[in-house]
Amino acid sequence: MKILVCISNVPDTTSKINFTDGNTKFDTNGVQFVINPNDEFGLTRAMWFKEKQCATVHVASVGGSSAEPTIRKALAIGADEAIRVDAEPTDGYFVAQQLAAVVKNGGYDLIIAGRESIDYNGGMVPGMLATLLDMNFVNTCINIEVDGNNVKAMREIDGGKEKIETTLPVVIGGQKGLVEESDLRIPNMRGIMMARKKALNVVAPIDAIAATTDIKFEQPAPKGAVKLVDADNVGELVNLLHNEAKVI
Protein backbone atom coordinates (compact mmCIF):
# COMPACT_ATOMS: atom_id res chain seq x y z
CA MET A 1 0.00 0.00 0.00
CA LYS A 2 1.28 3.43 -0.94
CA ILE A 3 0.20 6.26 1.35
CA LEU A 4 0.43 10.02 0.89
CA VAL A 5 0.04 12.21 3.97
CA CYS A 6 -0.74 15.85 3.21
CA ILE A 7 1.09 18.21 5.58
CA SER A 8 0.25 21.83 6.34
CA ASN A 9 2.86 24.19 7.78
CA VAL A 10 0.93 26.19 10.39
CA PRO A 11 1.73 28.64 13.22
CA ASP A 12 2.11 27.14 16.67
CA THR A 13 -0.99 27.89 18.73
CA THR A 14 1.13 29.77 21.28
CA SER A 15 2.39 32.23 18.66
CA LYS A 16 1.36 35.86 18.83
CA ILE A 17 -0.52 36.71 15.64
CA ASN A 18 -0.07 40.07 13.89
CA PHE A 19 -0.80 41.46 10.46
CA THR A 20 1.00 43.93 8.21
CA ASP A 21 0.24 46.13 5.18
CA GLY A 22 -2.97 47.50 6.58
CA ASN A 23 -4.07 44.12 8.00
CA THR A 24 -3.93 42.49 4.57
CA LYS A 25 -0.98 40.13 5.16
CA PHE A 26 -0.05 37.71 7.92
CA ASP A 27 3.16 38.73 9.71
CA THR A 28 5.41 35.66 9.99
CA ASN A 29 8.18 37.42 11.94
CA GLY A 30 8.89 35.59 15.18
CA VAL A 31 6.25 32.91 14.50
CA GLN A 32 7.13 29.26 15.17
CA PHE A 33 5.65 26.89 12.56
CA VAL A 34 4.68 23.27 13.18
CA ILE A 35 2.93 20.34 11.49
CA ASN A 36 -0.80 20.94 11.48
CA PRO A 37 -2.13 18.85 14.42
CA ASN A 38 -4.82 17.08 12.39
CA ASP A 39 -2.15 16.16 9.83
CA GLU A 40 0.11 14.86 12.59
CA PHE A 41 -2.60 12.45 13.73
CA GLY A 42 -2.81 11.22 10.14
CA LEU A 43 0.96 10.87 9.83
CA THR A 44 1.13 8.82 13.01
CA ARG A 45 -1.61 6.52 11.72
CA ALA A 46 0.27 6.14 8.44
CA MET A 47 3.34 5.08 10.42
CA TRP A 48 1.21 2.37 12.01
CA PHE A 49 0.35 1.08 8.52
CA LYS A 50 4.04 1.20 7.61
CA GLU A 51 5.05 -0.86 10.62
CA LYS A 52 2.13 -3.33 10.61
CA GLN A 53 1.46 -3.71 6.87
CA CYS A 54 4.76 -2.65 5.27
CA ALA A 55 3.15 0.38 3.64
CA THR A 56 5.23 3.06 1.94
CA VAL A 57 4.60 6.53 3.39
CA HIS A 58 5.23 9.78 1.55
CA VAL A 59 4.36 13.29 2.72
CA ALA A 60 3.48 16.28 0.57
CA SER A 61 3.16 19.96 1.34
CA VAL A 62 2.42 23.08 -0.69
CA GLY A 63 4.65 25.96 0.39
CA GLY A 64 7.92 27.82 0.08
CA SER A 65 11.32 26.80 1.36
CA SER A 66 10.35 28.02 4.85
CA ALA A 67 8.13 24.92 5.14
CA GLU A 68 11.06 22.52 4.82
CA PRO A 69 11.87 22.25 8.56
CA THR A 70 8.30 21.07 9.12
CA ILE A 71 8.59 18.59 6.25
CA ARG A 72 11.91 17.34 7.63
CA LYS A 73 10.20 16.69 10.96
CA ALA A 74 7.71 14.45 9.15
CA LEU A 75 10.64 12.57 7.61
CA ALA A 76 12.28 12.28 11.04
CA ILE A 77 9.06 10.79 12.42
CA GLY A 78 9.40 8.06 9.82
CA ALA A 79 8.00 9.05 6.42
CA ASP A 80 10.03 7.53 3.58
CA GLU A 81 10.03 10.47 1.18
CA ALA A 82 8.72 14.02 0.93
CA ILE A 83 7.41 16.29 -1.81
CA ARG A 84 7.22 20.07 -1.58
CA VAL A 85 5.20 21.87 -4.21
CA ASP A 86 7.07 25.16 -4.59
CA ALA A 87 4.14 27.57 -4.34
CA GLU A 88 2.48 29.71 -1.71
CA PRO A 89 -0.73 28.03 -0.46
CA THR A 90 -2.98 30.94 -1.37
CA ASP A 91 -6.33 29.19 -0.83
CA GLY A 92 -7.85 25.76 -0.35
CA TYR A 93 -8.79 25.15 -3.97
CA PHE A 94 -5.31 26.05 -5.18
CA VAL A 95 -3.75 23.68 -2.63
CA ALA A 96 -6.17 20.87 -3.54
CA GLN A 97 -5.27 21.21 -7.23
CA GLN A 98 -1.55 20.99 -6.46
CA LEU A 99 -1.99 17.96 -4.21
CA ALA A 100 -4.21 16.26 -6.78
CA ALA A 101 -1.38 16.52 -9.32
CA VAL A 102 1.01 14.94 -6.80
CA VAL A 103 -1.40 12.05 -6.22
CA LYS A 104 -1.89 11.44 -9.94
CA ASN A 105 1.85 11.38 -10.54
CA GLY A 106 2.53 9.13 -7.54
CA GLY A 107 -0.15 6.46 -7.86
CA TYR A 108 -1.17 6.51 -4.19
CA ASP A 109 -3.77 4.16 -2.69
CA LEU A 110 -4.54 6.03 0.54
CA ILE A 111 -4.41 9.79 0.93
CA ILE A 112 -4.60 11.14 4.48
CA ALA A 113 -5.14 14.83 5.13
CA GLY A 114 -6.24 16.67 8.25
CA ARG A 115 -9.93 17.58 8.21
CA GLU A 116 -8.84 21.21 8.54
CA SER A 117 -5.73 23.25 9.28
CA ILE A 118 -5.55 25.33 12.45
CA ASP A 119 -4.53 28.54 10.68
CA TYR A 120 -7.53 29.36 8.46
CA ASN A 121 -9.80 26.46 9.55
CA GLY A 122 -11.28 26.23 6.06
CA GLY A 123 -11.94 22.49 6.23
CA MET A 124 -12.14 22.29 2.44
CA VAL A 125 -8.97 20.68 1.05
CA PRO A 126 -9.70 16.97 1.69
CA GLY A 127 -13.16 17.13 0.10
CA MET A 128 -11.92 19.13 -2.88
CA LEU A 129 -9.01 16.72 -3.30
CA ALA A 130 -11.34 13.70 -3.36
CA THR A 131 -13.57 15.43 -5.92
CA LEU A 132 -10.66 16.36 -8.20
CA LEU A 133 -9.37 12.77 -8.02
CA ASP A 134 -12.83 11.15 -8.24
CA MET A 135 -11.99 9.04 -5.17
CA ASN A 136 -13.99 7.82 -2.20
CA PHE A 137 -13.93 10.23 0.74
CA VAL A 138 -14.33 9.89 4.51
CA ASN A 139 -14.25 13.12 6.49
CA THR A 140 -13.89 13.68 10.27
CA CYS A 141 -12.35 10.22 10.36
CA ILE A 142 -11.37 8.84 13.79
CA ASN A 143 -10.39 5.29 12.85
CA ILE A 144 -9.35 3.43 9.72
CA GLU A 145 -8.43 -0.18 8.98
CA VAL A 146 -7.28 -1.50 5.60
CA ASP A 147 -7.47 -5.15 4.56
CA GLY A 148 -6.29 -5.64 1.00
CA ASN A 149 -8.47 -3.30 -1.05
CA ASN A 150 -11.19 -3.03 1.60
CA VAL A 151 -11.41 -0.12 4.02
CA LYS A 152 -13.33 0.12 7.28
CA ALA A 153 -13.52 3.60 8.75
CA MET A 154 -15.28 5.40 11.54
CA ARG A 155 -16.13 9.08 11.57
CA GLU A 156 -17.67 11.53 13.97
CA ILE A 157 -21.15 12.80 13.19
CA ASP A 158 -23.51 15.02 15.18
CA GLY A 159 -24.49 13.10 18.26
CA GLY A 160 -22.50 9.97 17.56
CA LYS A 161 -20.20 7.97 15.33
CA GLU A 162 -20.69 6.35 11.94
CA LYS A 163 -19.03 3.17 10.62
CA ILE A 164 -18.25 3.14 6.90
CA GLU A 165 -17.02 0.47 4.52
CA THR A 166 -15.39 1.50 1.24
CA THR A 167 -12.50 0.56 -1.03
CA LEU A 168 -9.14 1.94 -2.04
CA PRO A 169 -8.24 4.44 -3.34
CA VAL A 170 -9.71 6.74 -0.71
CA VAL A 171 -9.11 10.21 0.70
CA ILE A 172 -9.32 10.58 4.49
CA GLY A 173 -10.02 13.82 6.35
CA GLY A 174 -8.50 12.82 9.67
CA GLN A 175 -8.50 14.21 13.18
CA LYS A 176 -7.79 13.21 16.77
CA GLY A 177 -8.99 9.64 17.15
CA LEU A 178 -7.00 8.24 14.27
CA VAL A 179 -4.49 8.12 17.10
CA GLU A 180 -4.56 9.66 20.54
CA GLU A 181 -2.33 12.56 21.55
CA SER A 182 -0.30 10.17 23.70
CA ASP A 183 0.55 8.18 20.54
CA LEU A 184 2.07 11.13 18.67
CA ARG A 185 5.77 10.66 17.99
CA ILE A 186 8.65 12.96 18.82
CA PRO A 187 11.59 12.55 16.44
CA ASN A 188 14.59 10.95 18.13
CA MET A 189 18.21 11.58 17.19
CA ARG A 190 18.36 8.54 14.93
CA GLY A 191 15.24 9.68 13.08
CA ILE A 192 16.63 13.19 12.67
CA MET A 193 19.91 11.88 11.26
CA MET A 194 18.11 9.51 8.88
CA ALA A 195 15.81 12.32 7.71
CA ARG A 196 18.83 14.16 6.30
CA LYS A 197 19.42 11.29 3.88
CA LYS A 198 15.81 10.94 2.73
CA ALA A 199 14.58 12.52 -0.47
CA LEU A 200 12.84 15.87 -0.25
CA ASN A 201 11.70 16.50 -3.81
CA VAL A 202 10.83 20.06 -4.78
CA VAL A 203 8.42 20.16 -7.71
CA ALA A 204 7.07 23.06 -9.72
CA PRO A 205 3.38 23.88 -9.23
CA ILE A 206 0.87 23.10 -11.94
CA ASP A 207 -0.89 25.95 -13.70
CA ALA A 208 -3.79 26.68 -11.36
CA ILE A 209 -5.54 29.73 -9.99
CA ALA A 210 -6.93 30.49 -6.55
CA ALA A 211 -10.70 30.70 -6.21
CA THR A 212 -10.59 33.23 -3.34
CA THR A 213 -8.50 36.22 -2.29
CA ASP A 214 -7.86 37.48 1.24
CA ILE A 215 -9.02 41.10 1.47
CA LYS A 216 -8.40 41.93 5.11
CA PHE A 217 -7.72 40.30 8.47
CA GLU A 218 -9.20 41.42 11.77
CA GLN A 219 -8.20 40.31 15.24
CA PRO A 220 -10.85 39.56 17.89
CA ALA A 221 -11.83 42.52 20.05
CA PRO A 222 -9.88 42.67 23.32
CA LYS A 223 -11.64 41.35 26.38
CA GLY A 224 -13.34 43.95 28.53
CA ALA A 225 -12.46 44.76 32.09
CA VAL A 226 -13.37 42.20 34.74
CA LYS A 227 -15.79 43.19 37.48
CA LEU A 228 -15.31 41.51 40.83
CA VAL A 229 -18.35 40.94 43.01
CA ASP A 230 -18.16 40.12 46.68
CA ALA A 231 -19.23 36.54 47.39
CA ASP A 232 -21.83 37.76 49.87
CA ASN A 233 -23.48 40.11 47.39
CA VAL A 234 -25.50 37.63 45.32
CA GLY A 235 -28.09 40.26 44.42
CA GLU A 236 -25.54 42.48 42.68
CA LEU A 237 -24.14 39.46 40.80
CA VAL A 238 -27.58 38.50 39.53
CA ASN A 239 -28.28 42.11 38.51
CA LEU A 240 -25.02 42.36 36.53
CA LEU A 241 -25.58 39.02 34.80
CA HIS A 242 -29.13 39.98 33.88
CA ASN A 243 -28.89 43.67 32.95
CA GLU A 244 -25.28 44.10 31.85
CA ALA A 245 -23.96 40.75 30.61
CA LYS A 246 -27.48 39.72 29.53
CA VAL A 247 -26.76 36.03 30.01
CA ILE A 248 -29.75 35.31 32.28
PDB file of N, CA and C in Angstrom, residues 139-212:
ATOM      1  N   ASN A 139     -14.686  11.945   5.743  1.00  0.00           N
ATOM      2  CA  ASN A 139     -14.252  13.124   6.494  1.00  0.00           C
ATOM      3  C   ASN A 139     -14.460  12.900   7.993  1.00  0.00           C
ATOM      4  N   THR A 140     -13.855  13.763   8.797  1.00  0.00           N
ATOM      5  CA  THR A 140     -13.889  13.681  10.267  1.00  0.00           C
ATOM      6  C   THR A 140     -13.626  12.249  10.730  1.00  0.00           C
ATOM      7  N   CYS A 141     -12.645  11.626  10.115  1.00  0.00           N
ATOM      8  CA  CYS A 141     -12.346  10.217  10.360  1.00  0.00           C
ATOM      9  C   CYS A 141     -11.577  10.039  11.671  1.00  0.00           C
ATOM     10  N   ILE A 142     -12.019   9.085  12.501  1.00  0.00           N
ATOM     11  CA  ILE A 142     -11.372   8.844  13.790  1.00  0.00           C
ATOM     12  C   ILE A 142     -10.815   7.422  13.890  1.00  0.00           C
ATOM     13  N   ASN A 143     -11.012   6.615  12.865  1.00  0.00           N
ATOM     14  CA  ASN A 143     -10.394   5.287  12.849  1.00  0.00           C
ATOM     15  C   ASN A 143     -10.436   4.749  11.428  1.00  0.00           C
ATOM     16  N   ILE A 144      -9.390   4.032  11.042  1.00  0.00           N
ATOM     17  CA  ILE A 144      -9.349   3.432   9.719  1.00  0.00           C
ATOM     18  C   ILE A 144      -8.554   2.144   9.762  1.00  0.00           C
ATOM     19  N   GLU A 145      -9.099   1.106   9.120  1.00  0.00           N
ATOM     20  CA  GLU A 145      -8.430  -0.179   8.975  1.00  0.00           C
ATOM     21  C   GLU A 145      -8.470  -0.551   7.497  1.00  0.00           C
ATOM     22  N   VAL A 146      -7.376  -1.108   7.001  1.00  0.00           N
ATOM     23  CA  VAL A 146      -7.284  -1.500   5.605  1.00  0.00           C
ATOM     24  C   VAL A 146      -6.910  -2.969   5.527  1.00  0.00           C
ATOM     25  N   ASP A 147      -7.718  -3.731   4.783  1.00  0.00           N
ATOM     26  CA  ASP A 147      -7.466  -5.154   4.563  1.00  0.00           C
ATOM     27  C   ASP A 147      -7.508  -5.401   3.063  1.00  0.00           C
ATOM     28  N   GLY A 148      -6.332  -5.518   2.457  1.00  0.00           N
ATOM     29  CA  GLY A 148      -6.288  -5.636   0.999  1.00  0.00           C
ATOM     30  C   GLY A 148      -6.783  -4.353   0.360  1.00  0.00           C
ATOM     31  N   ASN A 149      -7.876  -4.471  -0.397  1.00  0.00           N
ATOM     32  CA  ASN A 149      -8.465  -3.302  -1.051  1.00  0.00           C
ATOM     33  C   ASN A 149      -9.653  -2.746  -0.275  1.00  0.00           C
ATOM     34  N   ASN A 150     -10.003  -3.406   0.821  1.00  0.00           N
ATOM     35  CA  ASN A 150     -11.188  -3.029   1.596  1.00  0.00           C
ATOM     36  C   ASN A 150     -10.810  -2.118   2.752  1.00  0.00           C
ATOM     37  N   VAL A 151     -11.653  -1.124   2.984  1.00  0.00           N
ATOM     38  CA  VAL A 151     -11.408  -0.124   4.017  1.00  0.00           C
ATOM     39  C   VAL A 151     -12.602  -0.067   4.961  1.00  0.00           C
ATOM     40  N   LYS A 152     -12.322  -0.125   6.260  1.00  0.00           N
ATOM     41  CA  LYS A 152     -13.332   0.120   7.278  1.00  0.00           C
ATOM     42  C   LYS A 152     -12.922   1.378   8.036  1.00  0.00           C
ATOM     43  N   ALA A 153     -13.835   2.320   8.097  1.00  0.00           N
ATOM     44  CA  ALA A 153     -13.519   3.600   8.746  1.00  0.00           C
ATOM     45  C   ALA A 153     -14.635   3.980   9.704  1.00  0.00           C
ATOM     46  N   MET A 154     -14.291   4.843  10.627  1.00  0.00           N
ATOM     47  CA  MET A 154     -15.283   5.404  11.543  1.00  0.00           C
ATOM     48  C   MET A 154     -15.100   6.910  11.566  1.00  0.00           C
ATOM     49  N   ARG A 155     -16.216   7.621  11.545  1.00  0.00           N
ATOM     50  CA  ARG A 155     -16.126   9.076  11.571  1.00  0.00           C
ATOM     51  C   ARG A 155     -17.099   9.646  12.575  1.00  0.00           C
ATOM     52  N   GLU A 156     -16.783  10.842  13.038  1.00  0.00           N
ATOM     53  CA  GLU A 156     -17.667  11.535  13.970  1.00  0.00           C
ATOM     54  C   GLU A 156     -18.797  12.206  13.199  1.00  0.00           C
ATOM     55  N   ILE A 157     -20.000  12.066  13.717  1.00  0.00           N
ATOM     56  CA  ILE A 157     -21.149  12.798  13.191  1.00  0.00           C
ATOM     57  C   ILE A 157     -21.840  13.471  14.369  1.00  0.00           C
ATOM     58  N   ASP A 158     -22.801  14.351  14.093  1.00  0.00           N
ATOM     59  CA  ASP A 158     -23.511  15.022  15.179  1.00  0.00           C
ATOM     60  C   ASP A 158     -24.209  13.992  16.056  1.00  0.00           C
ATOM     61  N   GLY A 159     -23.828  13.977  17.314  1.00  0.00           N
ATOM     62  CA  GLY A 159     -24.493  13.099  18.264  1.00  0.00           C
ATOM     63  C   GLY A 159     -24.005  11.669  18.281  1.00  0.00           C
ATOM     64  N   GLY A 160     -22.957  11.350  17.537  1.00  0.00           N
ATOM     65  CA  GLY A 160     -22.503   9.968  17.560  1.00  0.00           C
ATOM     66  C   GLY A 160     -21.364   9.691  16.609  1.00  0.00           C
ATOM     67  N   LYS A 161     -21.241   8.422  16.235  1.00  0.00           N
ATOM     68  CA  LYS A 161     -20.200   7.968  15.328  1.00  0.00           C
ATOM     69  C   LYS A 161     -20.821   7.106  14.233  1.00  0.00           C
ATOM     70  N   GLU A 162     -20.176   7.091  13.088  1.00  0.00           N
ATOM     71  CA  GLU A 162     -20.690   6.346  11.941  1.00  0.00           C
ATOM     72  C   GLU A 162     -19.602   5.423  11.400  1.00  0.00           C
ATOM     73  N   LYS A 163     -19.954   4.126  11.207  1.00  0.00           N
ATOM     74  CA  LYS A 163     -19.031   3.169  10.618  1.00  0.00           C
ATOM     75  C   LYS A 163     -19.273   3.103   9.109  1.00  0.00           C
ATOM     76  N   ILE A 164     -18.175   3.105   8.360  1.00  0.00           N
ATOM     77  CA  ILE A 164     -18.249   3.138   6.899  1.00  0.00           C
ATOM     78  C   ILE A 164     -17.363   2.054   6.324  1.00  0.00           C
ATOM     79  N   GLU A 165     -17.836   1.405   5.273  1.00  0.00           N
ATOM     80  CA  GLU A 165     -17.017   0.471   4.521  1.00  0.00           C
ATOM     81  C   GLU A 165     -16.871   0.993   3.102  1.00  0.00           C
ATOM     82  N   THR A 166     -15.659   1.017   2.588  1.00  0.00           N
ATOM     83  CA  THR A 166     -15.395   1.502   1.242  1.00  0.00           C
ATOM     84  C   THR A 166     -14.189   0.748   0.686  1.00  0.00           C
ATOM     85  N   THR A 167     -13.647   1.222  -0.416  1.00  0.00           N
ATOM     86  CA  THR A 167     -12.498   0.565  -1.032  1.00  0.00           C
ATOM     87  C   THR A 167     -11.441   1.593  -1.391  1.00  0.00           C
ATOM     88  N   LEU A 168     -10.222   1.104  -1.540  1.00  0.00           N
ATOM     89  CA  LEU A 168      -9.139   1.944  -2.045  1.00  0.00           C
ATOM     90  C   LEU A 168      -9.354   2.190  -3.530  1.00  0.00           C
ATOM     91  N   PRO A 169      -8.902   3.335  -4.038  1.00  0.00           N
ATOM     92  CA  PRO A 169      -8.245   4.442  -3.336  1.00  0.00           C
ATOM     93  C   PRO A 169      -9.264   5.303  -2.602  1.00  0.00           C
ATOM     94  N   VAL A 170      -8.812   5.939  -1.518  1.00  0.00           N
ATOM     95  CA  VAL A 170      -9.708   6.741  -0.705  1.00  0.00           C
ATOM     96  C   VAL A 170      -8.943   7.917  -0.111  1.00  0.00           C
ATOM     97  N   VAL A 171      -9.648   9.014   0.044  1.00  0.00           N
ATOM     98  CA  VAL A 171      -9.107  10.207   0.699  1.00  0.00           C
ATOM     99  C   VAL A 171      -9.725  10.297   2.093  1.00  0.00           C
ATOM    100  N   ILE A 172      -8.883  10.499   3.094  1.00  0.00           N
ATOM    101  CA  ILE A 172      -9.324  10.578   4.486  1.00  0.00           C
ATOM    102  C   ILE A 172      -9.112  11.991   5.007  1.00  0.00           C
ATOM    103  N   GLY A 173     -10.151  12.569   5.593  1.00  0.00           N
ATOM    104  CA  GLY A 173     -10.022  13.818   6.347  1.00  0.00           C
ATOM    105  C   GLY A 173      -9.930  13.457   7.817  1.00  0.00           C
ATOM    106  N   GLY A 174      -8.715  13.368   8.340  1.00  0.00           N
ATOM    107  CA  GLY A 174      -8.497  12.815   9.669  1.00  0.00           C
ATOM    108  C   GLY A 174      -8.464  13.851  10.775  1.00  0.00           C
ATOM    109  N   GLN A 175      -8.541  13.360  11.997  1.00  0.00           N
ATOM    110  CA  GLN A 175      -8.500  14.211  13.178  1.00  0.00           C
ATOM    111  C   GLN A 175      -8.097  13.354  14.373  1.00  0.00           C
ATOM    112  N   LYS A 176      -8.094  13.963  15.551  1.00  0.00           N
ATOM    113  CA  LYS A 176      -7.789  13.211  16.765  1.00  0.00           C
ATOM    114  C   LYS A 176      -8.741  12.029  16.870  1.00  0.00           C
ATOM    115  N   GLY A 177      -8.209  10.865  17.147  1.00  0.00           N
ATOM    116  CA  GLY A 177      -8.992   9.636  17.153  1.00  0.00           C
ATOM    117  C   GLY A 177      -8.370   8.627  16.218  1.00  0.00           C
ATOM    118  N   LEU A 178      -7.824   9.136  15.087  1.00  0.00           N
ATOM    119  CA  LEU A 178      -7.003   8.239  14.266  1.00  0.00           C
ATOM    120  C   LEU A 178      -5.897   7.660  15.137  1.00  0.00           C
ATOM    121  N   VAL A 179      -5.339   8.516  15.975  1.00  0.00           N
ATOM    122  CA  VAL A 179      -4.495   8.122  17.102  1.00  0.00           C
ATOM    123  C   VAL A 179      -4.796   9.100  18.229  1.00  0.00           C
ATOM    124  N   GLU A 180      -4.406   8.745  19.423  1.00  0.00           N
ATOM    125  CA  GLU A 180      -4.564   9.658  20.545  1.00  0.00           C
ATOM    126  C   GLU A 180      -3.324  10.546  20.663  1.00  0.00           C
ATOM    127  N   GLU A 181      -3.464  11.643  21.391  1.00  0.00           N
ATOM    128  CA  GLU A 181      -2.334  12.558  21.551  1.00  0.00           C
ATOM    129  C   GLU A 181      -1.127  11.857  22.174  1.00  0.00           C
ATOM    130  N   SER A 182      -1.390  10.898  23.049  1.00  0.00           N
ATOM    131  CA  SER A 182      -0.300  10.175  23.697  1.00  0.00           C
ATOM    132  C   SER A 182       0.481   9.295  22.715  1.00  0.00           C
ATOM    133  N   ASP A 183      -0.112   9.022  21.548  1.00  0.00           N
ATOM    134  CA  ASP A 183       0.549   8.177  20.539  1.00  0.00           C
ATOM    135  C   ASP A 183       1.422   8.976  19.573  1.00  0.00           C
ATOM    136  N   LEU A 184       1.292  10.304  19.586  1.00  0.00           N
ATOM    137  CA  LEU A 184       2.073  11.128  18.668  1.00  0.00           C
ATOM    138  C   LEU A 184       3.560  10.942  18.939  1.00  0.00           C
ATOM    139  N   ARG A 185       4.355  10.997  17.885  1.00  0.00           N
ATOM    140  CA  ARG A 185       5.769  10.657  17.993  1.00  0.00           C
ATOM    141  C   ARG A 185       6.656  11.898  17.949  1.00  0.00           C
ATOM    142  N   ILE A 186       7.637  11.899  18.815  1.00  0.00           N
ATOM    143  CA  ILE A 186       8.647  12.958  18.820  1.00  0.00           C
ATOM    144  C   ILE A 186       9.891  12.400  18.138  1.00  0.00           C
ATOM    145  N   PRO A 187      10.406  13.079  17.134  1.00  0.00           N
ATOM    146  CA  PRO A 187      11.588  12.551  16.437  1.00  0.00           C
ATOM    147  C   PRO A 187      12.759  12.357  17.396  1.00  0.00           C
ATOM    148  N   ASN A 188      13.384  11.186  17.326  1.00  0.00           N
ATOM    149  CA  ASN A 188      14.593  10.949  18.126  1.00  0.00           C
ATOM    150  C   ASN A 188      15.824  11.275  17.286  1.00  0.00           C
ATOM    151  N   MET A 189      16.984  11.193  17.890  1.00  0.00           N
ATOM    152  CA  MET A 189      18.211  11.578  17.193  1.00  0.00           C
ATOM    153  C   MET A 189      18.456  10.714  15.962  1.00  0.00           C
ATOM    154  N   ARG A 190      18.159   9.425  16.071  1.00  0.00           N
ATOM    155  CA  ARG A 190      18.361   8.537  14.928  1.00  0.00           C
ATOM    156  C   ARG A 190      17.443   8.936  13.770  1.00  0.00           C
ATOM    157  N   GLY A 191      16.184   9.265  14.112  1.00  0.00           N
ATOM    158  CA  GLY A 191      15.243   9.682  13.079  1.00  0.00           C
ATOM    159  C   GLY A 191      15.659  10.979  12.415  1.00  0.00           C
ATOM    160  N   ILE A 192      16.175  11.911  13.210  1.00  0.00           N
ATOM    161  CA  ILE A 192      16.626  13.192  12.672  1.00  0.00           C
ATOM    162  C   ILE A 192      17.807  12.995  11.731  1.00  0.00           C
ATOM    163  N   MET A 193      18.747  12.143  12.107  1.00  0.00           N
ATOM    164  CA  MET A 193      19.908  11.883  11.257  1.00  0.00           C
ATOM    165  C   MET A 193      19.500  11.180   9.965  1.00  0.00           C
ATOM    166  N   MET A 194      18.572  10.224  10.067  1.00  0.00           N
ATOM    167  CA  MET A 194      18.112   9.508   8.877  1.00  0.00           C
ATOM    168  C   MET A 194      17.333  10.423   7.939  1.00  0.00           C
ATOM    169  N   ALA A 195      16.620  11.406   8.517  1.00  0.00           N
ATOM    170  CA  ALA A 195      15.813  12.316   7.705  1.00  0.00           C
ATOM    171  C   ALA A 195      16.678  13.129   6.753  1.00  0.00           C
ATOM    172  N   ARG A 196      17.930  13.383   7.153  1.00  0.00           N
ATOM    173  CA  ARG A 196      18.830  14.161   6.304  1.00  0.00           C
ATOM    174  C   ARG A 196      19.188  13.425   5.012  1.00  0.00           C
ATOM    175  N   LYS A 197      19.066  12.088   5.043  1.00  0.00           N
ATOM    176  CA  LYS A 197      19.421  11.285   3.879  1.00  0.00           C
ATOM    177  C   LYS A 197      18.213  10.950   3.002  1.00  0.00           C
ATOM    178  N   LYS A 198      17.016  11.261   3.492  1.00  0.00           N
ATOM    179  CA  LYS A 198      15.807  10.937   2.735  1.00  0.00           C
ATOM    180  C   LYS A 198      15.514  12.014   1.695  1.00  0.00           C
ATOM    181  N   ALA A 199      14.854  11.602   0.634  1.00  0.00           N
ATOM    182  CA  ALA A 199      14.577  12.520  -0.473  1.00  0.00           C
ATOM    183  C   ALA A 199      13.512  13.538  -0.096  1.00  0.00           C
ATOM    184  N   LEU A 200      13.832  14.812  -0.328  1.00  0.00           N
ATOM    185  CA  LEU A 200      12.839  15.872  -0.246  1.00  0.00           C
ATOM    186  C   LEU A 200      12.789  16.501  -1.632  1.00  0.00           C
ATOM    187  N   ASN A 201      11.793  16.101  -2.410  1.00  0.00           N
ATOM    188  CA  ASN A 201      11.696  16.499  -3.808  1.00  0.00           C
ATOM    189  C   ASN A 201      10.898  17.788  -3.941  1.00  0.00           C
ATOM    190  N   VAL A 202      11.511  18.792  -4.535  1.00  0.00           N
ATOM    191  CA  VAL A 202      10.827  20.061  -4.778  1.00  0.00           C
ATOM    192  C   VAL A 202      10.325  20.052  -6.219  1.00  0.00           C
ATOM    193  N   VAL A 203       9.016  20.208  -6.375  1.00  0.00           N
ATOM    194  CA  VAL A 203       8.421  20.164  -7.711  1.00  0.00           C
ATOM    195  C   VAL A 203       7.750  21.499  -8.021  1.00  0.00           C
ATOM    196  N   ALA A 204       7.714  21.829  -9.282  1.00  0.00           N
ATOM    197  CA  ALA A 204       7.067  23.065  -9.720  1.00  0.00           C
ATOM    198  C   ALA A 204       5.554  22.911  -9.632  1.00  0.00           C
ATOM    199  N   PRO A 205       4.842  23.969  -9.306  1.00  0.00           N
ATOM    200  CA  PRO A 205       3.379  23.876  -9.233  1.00  0.00           C
ATOM    201  C   PRO A 205       2.769  23.744 -10.626  1.00  0.00           C
ATOM    202  N   ILE A 206       1.597  23.138 -10.686  1.00  0.00           N
ATOM    203  CA  ILE A 206       0.865  23.099 -11.944  1.00  0.00           C
ATOM    204  C   ILE A 206       0.204  24.457 -12.166  1.00  0.00           C
ATOM    205  N   ASP A 207      -0.226  24.704 -13.361  1.00  0.00           N
ATOM    206  CA  ASP A 207      -0.890  25.954 -13.697  1.00  0.00           C
ATOM    207  C   ASP A 207      -2.298  25.929 -13.115  1.00  0.00           C
ATOM    208  N   ALA A 208      -2.497  26.651 -12.041  1.00  0.00           N
ATOM    209  CA  ALA A 208      -3.792  26.678 -11.357  1.00  0.00           C
ATOM    210  C   ALA A 208      -3.991  28.057 -10.751  1.00  0.00           C
ATOM    211  N   ILE A 209      -5.238  28.421 -10.566  1.00  0.00           N
ATOM    212  CA  ILE A 209      -5.542  29.729  -9.987  1.00  0.00           C
ATOM    213  C   ILE A 209      -6.323  29.543  -8.700  1.00  0.00           C
ATOM    214  N   ALA A 210      -6.181  30.515  -7.806  1.00  0.00           N
ATOM    215  CA  ALA A 210      -6.931  30.493  -6.549  1.00  0.00           C
ATOM    216  C   ALA A 210      -8.364  30.932  -6.798  1.00  0.00           C
ATOM    217  N   ALA A 211      -9.286  30.354  -6.054  1.00  0.00           N
ATOM    218  CA  ALA A 211     -10.701  30.704  -6.207  1.00  0.00           C
ATOM    219  C   ALA A 211     -11.099  31.858  -5.297  1.00  0.00           C
ATOM    220  N   THR A 212     -10.275  32.157  -4.284  1.00  0.00           N
ATOM    221  CA  THR A 212     -10.588  33.231  -3.343  1.00  0.00           C
ATOM    222  C   THR A 212      -9.355  34.092  -3.102  1.00  0.00           C
TER     223      THR A 212
END
